Amino acid sequence: MSTAAVEFTVEEASERCDQIIEEIQSAVIADREFLETVLLGILAEGHVLLEDVPGTGKTLTAHSFANAFGLDFSRIQFTPDLLPNDVSGSNIYNERSGEFEFNEGPIFGNVVLADEINRAPPKTQAAMLEAMQEKQVSVEGETRQLPEPFFVIATQNPVEQEGTFPLPEAQVDRFFVKSSLGYPDDEGELEILERRAGRRESTPQAEQVMDSPQEVLALQEVAEDVQTKQDLLVYLKEVCRMTREDHRVRVGVSPRGTQRLFECTRARAVIEGRDYATPDDVKTIAEPVLAHRLVLTAEAQVNDVDKRQVVRDVLDEVPVPTVQ
């Protein structure tokens, strides 16, 4: 799908990002940093993993982003008995035409909420992996492209483990960012109650900010023109390399992860309204982009080492360049 008819300057893109965040905050009780992290993954043309306890607003967040972007929203409730065709779709016999017709599954959406994704069995996880990486699905030997733009906002419950399947490391690596809403503060929880009390009068929901899918694609394109100096690229590389050398880490950030950090760094610059990236952009986004990609040693797991702390320690160790 071409974006030639729609173009944004960095300033215009940043303004749209502000409008999207403000619109979503009218519906979701969440801090700006969290919403910017989710937006970061979308601008970088990637997927987002939200890990949180039930009832914190993960589903509402995904639906609100779809509304603000003006995109089709689809929800998949993952269960242990979910089959790949339940996600991708299947060929169904049409008695009138006497032919098989393809019936699209819920994966054929622009914004796909993969709810409790860690409840899906391995075969279904494999189908999701193809969709997330290749933006296509294979059904009965035929490959079908997914709509553009396409991104997955997946959720998983960190507490309840019964009936779940750990996400394969390869699939975890496909998520550009991982974040969580956490519990609201006192003021936020009171606002939730006030909204509930006044639900008959009005139910807050995010309104559309972007006019078309082409505008969303054009917004994603802006990051491609963000300047990154050689010193910054070396800094990015060193941060990722150091995760592989940390004694607490068995598997560090992969080259794919290094690329994701680069892409998200540029997206962060767009949100800030700059056509150039800085080391501060890297520091701001490093935890949600890198921490979930780390595989800790057995000893580190026993000692409850926090992956985010590993990333913070690496950032403290790597010399920060002065980028003019």
Short mmCIF file of C-alpha atoms in Angstrom, two decimals:
data_model
loop_
_atom_site.label_atom_id
_atom_site.label_comp_id
_atom_site.label_asym_id
_atom_site.label_seq_id
_atom_site.Cartn_x
_atom_site.Cartn_y
_atom_site.Cartn_z
CA MET A 1 0.00 0.00 0.00
CA SER A 2 1.57 3.26 -1.06
CA THR A 3 1.97 6.22 1.27
CA ALA A 4 2.91 8.60 -1.57
CA ALA A 5 -0.34 10.59 -1.21
CA VAL A 6 0.25 11.24 2.50
CA GLU A 7 3.40 12.70 4.04
CA PHE A 8 4.21 14.10 7.46
CA THR A 9 7.07 16.26 8.62
CA VAL A 10 8.69 15.30 11.93
CA GLU A 11 6.88 18.19 13.61
CA GLU A 12 3.51 17.11 12.20
CA ALA A 13 4.15 13.49 13.17
CA SER A 14 5.06 14.50 16.73
CA GLU A 15 1.89 16.59 16.96
CA ARG A 16 -0.20 13.63 15.81
CA CYS A 17 1.50 11.44 18.42
CA ASP A 18 0.55 13.96 21.11
CA GLN A 19 -3.04 13.98 19.88
CA ILE A 20 -3.18 10.17 19.92
CA ILE A 21 -1.78 9.96 23.47
CA GLU A 22 -4.16 12.65 24.76
CA GLU A 23 -7.14 10.98 23.10
CA ILE A 24 -6.29 7.58 24.59
CA GLN A 25 -5.80 9.14 28.03
CA SER A 26 -9.40 10.33 27.83
CA ALA A 27 -10.45 6.66 27.86
CA VAL A 28 -7.64 4.80 29.65
CA ILE A 29 -6.34 5.56 33.14
CA ALA A 30 -2.64 5.17 32.38
CA ASP A 31 0.46 7.33 32.64
CA ARG A 32 1.92 8.93 29.55
CA GLU A 33 5.17 6.97 29.73
CA PHE A 34 3.31 3.67 29.36
CA LEU A 35 1.21 4.91 26.42
CA GLU A 36 4.31 6.31 24.72
CA THR A 37 5.97 2.90 25.07
CA VAL A 38 3.05 1.22 23.29
CA LEU A 39 3.06 3.94 20.63
CA LEU A 40 6.80 3.42 20.25
CA GLY A 41 6.30 -0.18 19.12
CA ILE A 42 3.58 0.84 16.67
CA LEU A 43 5.65 3.66 15.12
CA ALA A 44 8.55 1.24 14.68
CA GLU A 45 6.17 -1.07 12.77
CA GLY A 46 6.34 -3.72 15.47
CA HIS A 47 4.35 -5.58 18.09
CA VAL A 48 3.78 -4.94 21.78
CA LEU A 49 3.62 -7.36 24.71
CA LEU A 50 1.73 -6.26 27.83
CA GLU A 51 2.28 -8.34 30.95
CA ASP A 52 -0.04 -7.49 33.80
CA VAL A 53 -2.60 -8.88 36.20
CA PRO A 54 -6.24 -8.99 35.03
CA GLY A 55 -8.36 -5.86 35.30
CA THR A 56 -5.69 -3.22 34.75
CA GLY A 57 -6.96 -2.06 31.34
CA LYS A 58 -4.90 -3.98 28.78
CA THR A 59 -7.87 -4.73 26.51
CA LEU A 60 -9.19 -1.16 26.76
CA THR A 61 -5.72 0.14 25.86
CA ALA A 62 -5.53 -1.97 22.70
CA HIS A 63 -9.07 -1.01 21.65
CA SER A 64 -8.37 2.68 22.30
CA PHE A 65 -5.25 2.64 20.11
CA ALA A 66 -7.30 1.07 17.30
CA ASN A 67 -9.97 3.77 17.69
CA ALA A 68 -7.46 6.62 17.75
CA PHE A 69 -5.69 5.27 14.65
CA GLY A 70 -9.00 4.66 12.88
CA LEU A 71 -8.07 1.03 12.22
CA ASP A 72 -9.93 -2.27 12.26
CA PHE A 73 -9.74 -3.98 15.64
CA SER A 74 -9.79 -7.73 16.18
CA ARG A 75 -9.56 -9.72 19.40
CA ILE A 76 -8.37 -13.30 19.82
CA GLN A 77 -8.96 -14.99 23.17
CA PHE A 78 -6.25 -17.61 23.45
CA THR A 79 -7.12 -20.91 25.11
CA PRO A 80 -5.28 -24.26 25.39
CA ASP A 81 -7.57 -25.83 22.78
CA LEU A 82 -7.25 -23.00 20.22
CA LEU A 83 -6.22 -24.32 16.79
CA PRO A 84 -4.12 -22.51 14.15
CA ASN A 85 -7.13 -22.29 11.82
CA ASP A 86 -9.12 -20.60 14.60
CA VAL A 87 -6.61 -17.76 14.28
CA SER A 88 -5.74 -17.78 10.58
CA GLY A 89 -9.05 -18.83 9.05
CA SER A 90 -10.11 -21.83 6.97
CA ASN A 91 -11.65 -22.89 3.69
CA ILE A 92 -15.38 -23.48 3.97
CA TYR A 93 -17.55 -25.22 1.38
CA ASN A 94 -20.19 -22.97 -0.19
CA GLU A 95 -23.16 -25.12 -1.20
CA ARG A 96 -24.55 -22.45 -3.52
CA SER A 97 -21.40 -22.04 -5.60
CA GLY A 98 -20.19 -25.59 -5.10
CA GLU A 99 -16.72 -24.26 -4.23
CA PHE A 100 -14.55 -23.80 -1.17
CA GLU A 101 -14.21 -20.21 -0.01
CA PHE A 102 -11.67 -18.82 2.40
CA ASN A 103 -13.16 -17.51 5.62
CA GLU A 104 -10.73 -15.05 7.22
CA GLY A 105 -9.79 -15.60 10.84
CA PRO A 106 -9.49 -12.85 13.46
CA ILE A 107 -5.80 -12.36 12.62
CA PHE A 108 -6.98 -10.39 9.55
CA GLY A 109 -7.19 -7.06 11.34
CA ASN A 110 -5.04 -3.95 11.58
CA VAL A 111 -4.82 -3.97 15.37
CA VAL A 112 -5.02 -7.51 16.75
CA LEU A 113 -5.38 -8.03 20.48
CA ALA A 114 -3.87 -11.42 21.33
CA ASP A 115 -5.41 -11.85 24.77
CA GLU A 116 -3.56 -14.21 27.13
CA ILE A 117 -1.29 -15.29 24.31
CA ASN A 118 0.64 -17.65 26.59
CA ARG A 119 -2.42 -19.91 26.84
CA ALA A 120 -2.09 -20.97 23.19
CA PRO A 121 -0.55 -24.40 22.40
CA PRO A 122 2.72 -24.59 20.40
CA LYS A 123 1.09 -25.12 16.96
CA THR A 124 -1.02 -22.01 17.38
CA GLN A 125 2.02 -20.11 18.63
CA ALA A 126 3.78 -21.11 15.40
CA ALA A 127 0.92 -19.65 13.35
CA MET A 128 1.17 -16.41 15.33
CA LEU A 129 4.92 -16.33 14.81
CA GLU A 130 4.51 -16.40 11.03
CA ALA A 131 1.89 -13.66 11.16
CA MET A 132 4.03 -11.43 13.37
CA GLN A 133 7.26 -11.90 11.45
CA GLU A 134 6.13 -12.20 7.84
CA LYS A 135 2.77 -10.40 8.07
CA GLN A 136 1.19 -13.36 6.33
CA VAL A 137 -0.54 -16.65 7.15
CA SER A 138 -0.35 -20.04 5.45
CA VAL A 139 -3.58 -22.02 5.26
CA GLU A 140 -3.71 -25.38 3.53
CA GLY A 141 -0.62 -24.61 1.47
CA GLU A 142 -1.73 -21.14 0.37
CA THR A 143 -0.11 -17.96 1.66
CA ARG A 144 -2.26 -14.92 2.31
CA GLN A 145 -1.02 -11.42 3.12
CA LEU A 146 -2.36 -9.63 6.17
CA PRO A 147 -3.72 -6.09 5.89
CA GLU A 148 -1.49 -3.05 6.32
CA PRO A 149 -0.79 -1.63 8.77
CA PHE A 150 -0.70 -4.71 10.98
CA PHE A 151 0.46 -5.01 14.54
CA VAL A 152 -0.26 -7.26 17.49
CA ILE A 153 -0.84 -6.09 21.04
CA ALA A 154 -0.50 -9.26 23.10
CA THR A 155 -1.27 -9.73 26.78
CA GLN A 156 -0.22 -12.30 29.32
CA ASN A 157 -0.90 -12.80 33.02
CA PRO A 158 2.35 -12.99 35.03
CA VAL A 159 0.72 -14.65 38.04
CA GLU A 160 -1.51 -17.51 36.91
CA GLN A 161 0.57 -20.28 35.30
CA GLU A 162 -1.91 -23.18 35.18
CA GLY A 163 -2.92 -23.98 31.61
CA THR A 164 -0.27 -21.76 30.05
CA PHE A 165 2.53 -22.45 27.59
CA PRO A 166 5.71 -20.37 27.92
CA LEU A 167 6.21 -18.20 24.86
CA PRO A 168 9.08 -19.49 22.70
CA GLU A 169 12.16 -17.29 22.89
CA ALA A 170 11.92 -16.72 19.13
CA GLN A 171 8.41 -15.33 19.55
CA VAL A 172 9.29 -13.16 22.55
CA ASP A 173 12.06 -11.69 20.38
CA ARG A 174 9.44 -10.58 17.82
CA PHE A 175 7.89 -8.15 20.25
CA PHE A 176 9.48 -4.75 19.80
CA VAL A 177 8.59 -3.64 23.32
CA LYS A 178 7.26 -5.18 26.51
CA SER A 179 5.54 -3.11 29.16
CA SER A 180 2.85 -3.13 31.83
CA LEU A 181 0.27 -0.68 33.11
CA GLY A 182 0.63 -1.56 36.77
CA TYR A 183 -1.95 -0.50 39.31
CA PRO A 184 -3.28 3.06 39.06
CA ASP A 185 -2.27 5.61 41.68
CA ASP A 186 -4.81 6.90 44.22
CA GLU A 187 -6.04 9.65 41.94
CA GLY A 188 -6.33 7.27 38.97
CA GLU A 189 -8.28 4.65 40.90
CA LEU A 190 -10.68 7.30 42.19
CA GLU A 191 -11.23 8.48 38.61
CA ILE A 192 -12.04 4.89 37.58
CA LEU A 193 -14.76 4.80 40.25
CA GLU A 194 -16.11 8.21 39.21
CA ARG A 195 -16.31 7.08 35.59
CA ARG A 196 -18.10 3.91 36.66
CA ALA A 197 -20.58 5.90 38.75
CA GLY A 198 -21.39 8.13 35.77
CA ARG A 199 -21.50 5.40 33.14
CA ARG A 200 -25.20 6.00 32.35
CA GLU A 201 -24.45 9.59 31.39
CA SER A 202 -21.30 8.90 29.35
CA THR A 203 -18.71 6.20 28.80
CA PRO A 204 -15.31 7.67 27.85
CA GLN A 205 -13.77 6.22 24.73
CA ALA A 206 -10.98 7.28 22.40
CA GLU A 207 -12.11 9.04 19.26
CA GLN A 208 -10.49 8.75 15.85
CA VAL A 209 -7.40 10.93 15.28
CA MET A 210 -5.97 9.50 12.04
CA ASP A 211 -8.13 9.66 8.91
CA SER A 212 -7.02 6.50 7.10
CA PRO A 213 -4.67 3.49 7.19
CA GLN A 214 -2.51 5.36 4.67
CA GLU A 215 -1.96 8.10 7.26
CA VAL A 216 -0.84 5.53 9.81
CA LEU A 217 1.62 4.06 7.31
CA ALA A 218 2.88 7.56 6.52
CA LEU A 219 3.35 8.22 10.24
CA GLN A 220 5.46 5.07 10.49
CA GLU A 221 7.56 6.21 7.53
CA VAL A 222 8.68 9.41 9.27
CA ALA A 223 11.11 7.49 11.48
CA GLU A 224 13.00 6.29 8.40
CA ASP A 225 14.33 9.82 7.87
CA VAL A 226 15.59 10.32 11.43
CA GLN A 227 19.36 10.88 11.45
CA THR A 228 21.61 8.57 13.46
CA LYS A 229 25.31 9.47 13.72
CA GLN A 230 28.03 6.82 13.59
CA ASP A 231 28.89 7.37 17.29
CA LEU A 232 25.29 6.62 18.21
CA LEU A 233 25.29 3.41 16.16
CA VAL A 234 28.44 2.30 17.98
CA TYR A 235 26.74 3.09 21.29
CA LEU A 236 23.69 1.02 20.32
CA LYS A 237 25.90 -1.86 19.31
CA GLU A 238 27.94 -1.74 22.52
CA VAL A 239 24.85 -1.70 24.74
CA CYS A 240 23.51 -4.83 23.07
CA ARG A 241 26.91 -6.54 23.01
CA MET A 242 27.42 -5.97 26.72
CA THR A 243 24.19 -7.82 27.52
CA ARG A 244 25.81 -10.93 26.04
CA GLU A 245 28.85 -10.56 28.27
CA ASP A 246 27.02 -10.02 31.56
CA HIS A 247 27.66 -12.95 33.94
CA ARG A 248 23.95 -13.09 34.85
CA VAL A 249 22.85 -13.59 31.24
CA ARG A 250 22.83 -16.91 29.40
CA VAL A 251 21.49 -15.50 26.11
CA GLY A 252 21.89 -11.79 25.43
CA VAL A 253 20.25 -9.47 22.93
CA SER A 254 20.28 -10.93 19.42
CA PRO A 255 21.23 -8.98 16.27
CA ARG A 256 17.48 -8.72 15.64
CA GLY A 257 17.16 -7.07 19.04
CA THR A 258 19.91 -4.62 18.14
CA GLN A 259 17.94 -3.62 15.05
CA ARG A 260 14.79 -3.21 17.11
CA LEU A 261 16.62 -0.91 19.52
CA PHE A 262 17.77 1.15 16.54
CA GLU A 263 14.26 1.34 15.08
CA CYS A 264 12.64 2.23 18.39
CA THR A 265 15.32 4.86 19.05
CA ARG A 266 14.35 6.61 15.82
CA ALA A 267 10.66 6.29 16.70
CA ARG A 268 11.36 7.89 20.07
CA ALA A 269 12.97 10.86 18.31
CA VAL A 270 9.79 11.29 16.23
CA ILE A 271 7.61 11.31 19.35
CA GLU A 272 9.92 14.02 20.74
CA GLY A 273 9.67 16.02 17.49
CA ARG A 274 13.30 15.66 16.40
CA ASP A 275 14.79 14.56 13.09
CA TYR A 276 17.87 13.17 14.86
CA ALA A 277 18.34 10.55 17.60
CA THR A 278 20.40 10.94 20.77
CA PRO A 279 21.86 8.66 23.47
CA ASP A 280 19.07 9.84 25.77
CA ASP A 281 16.57 8.27 23.38
CA VAL A 282 18.41 4.98 23.76
CA LYS A 283 18.47 5.22 27.55
CA THR A 284 14.77 6.06 27.71
CA ILE A 285 13.62 3.04 25.72
CA ALA A 286 16.31 0.44 26.46
CA GLU A 287 14.43 -1.38 29.23
CA PRO A 288 11.12 -2.02 27.41
CA VAL A 289 12.97 -2.86 24.18
CA LEU A 290 15.75 -5.09 25.52
CA ALA A 291 14.88 -6.61 28.92
CA HIS A 292 12.38 -9.22 27.68
CA ARG A 293 14.93 -10.53 25.17
CA LEU A 294 17.38 -11.63 27.87
CA VAL A 295 17.60 -15.23 29.06
CA LEU A 296 19.11 -15.35 32.52
CA THR A 297 21.38 -18.05 33.91
CA ALA A 298 19.89 -20.59 36.31
CA GLU A 299 21.74 -18.95 39.19
CA ALA A 300 20.38 -15.51 38.29
CA GLN A 301 16.84 -16.90 38.14
CA VAL A 302 17.23 -18.52 41.56
CA ASN A 303 18.45 -15.19 42.92
CA ASP A 304 15.45 -13.37 41.36
CA VAL A 305 17.62 -11.11 39.23
CA ASP A 306 15.52 -8.49 37.46
CA LYS A 307 16.18 -8.35 33.71
CA ARG A 308 15.48 -4.62 33.76
CA GLN A 309 18.22 -4.15 36.33
CA VAL A 310 20.63 -5.95 34.03
CA VAL A 311 19.80 -3.45 31.27
CA ARG A 312 20.22 -0.54 33.69
CA ASP A 313 23.61 -1.87 34.78
CA VAL A 314 24.72 -2.22 31.15
CA LEU A 315 23.68 1.36 30.42
CA ASP A 316 25.78 2.51 33.38
CA GLU A 317 28.82 0.62 32.07
CA VAL A 318 28.82 1.68 28.41
CA PRO A 319 30.41 5.11 27.76
CA VAL A 320 27.90 7.59 26.39
CA PRO A 321 29.02 9.41 23.23
CA THR A 322 28.65 13.12 22.72
CA VAL A 323 26.43 13.45 19.66
CA GLN A 324 26.35 16.91 18.08
#
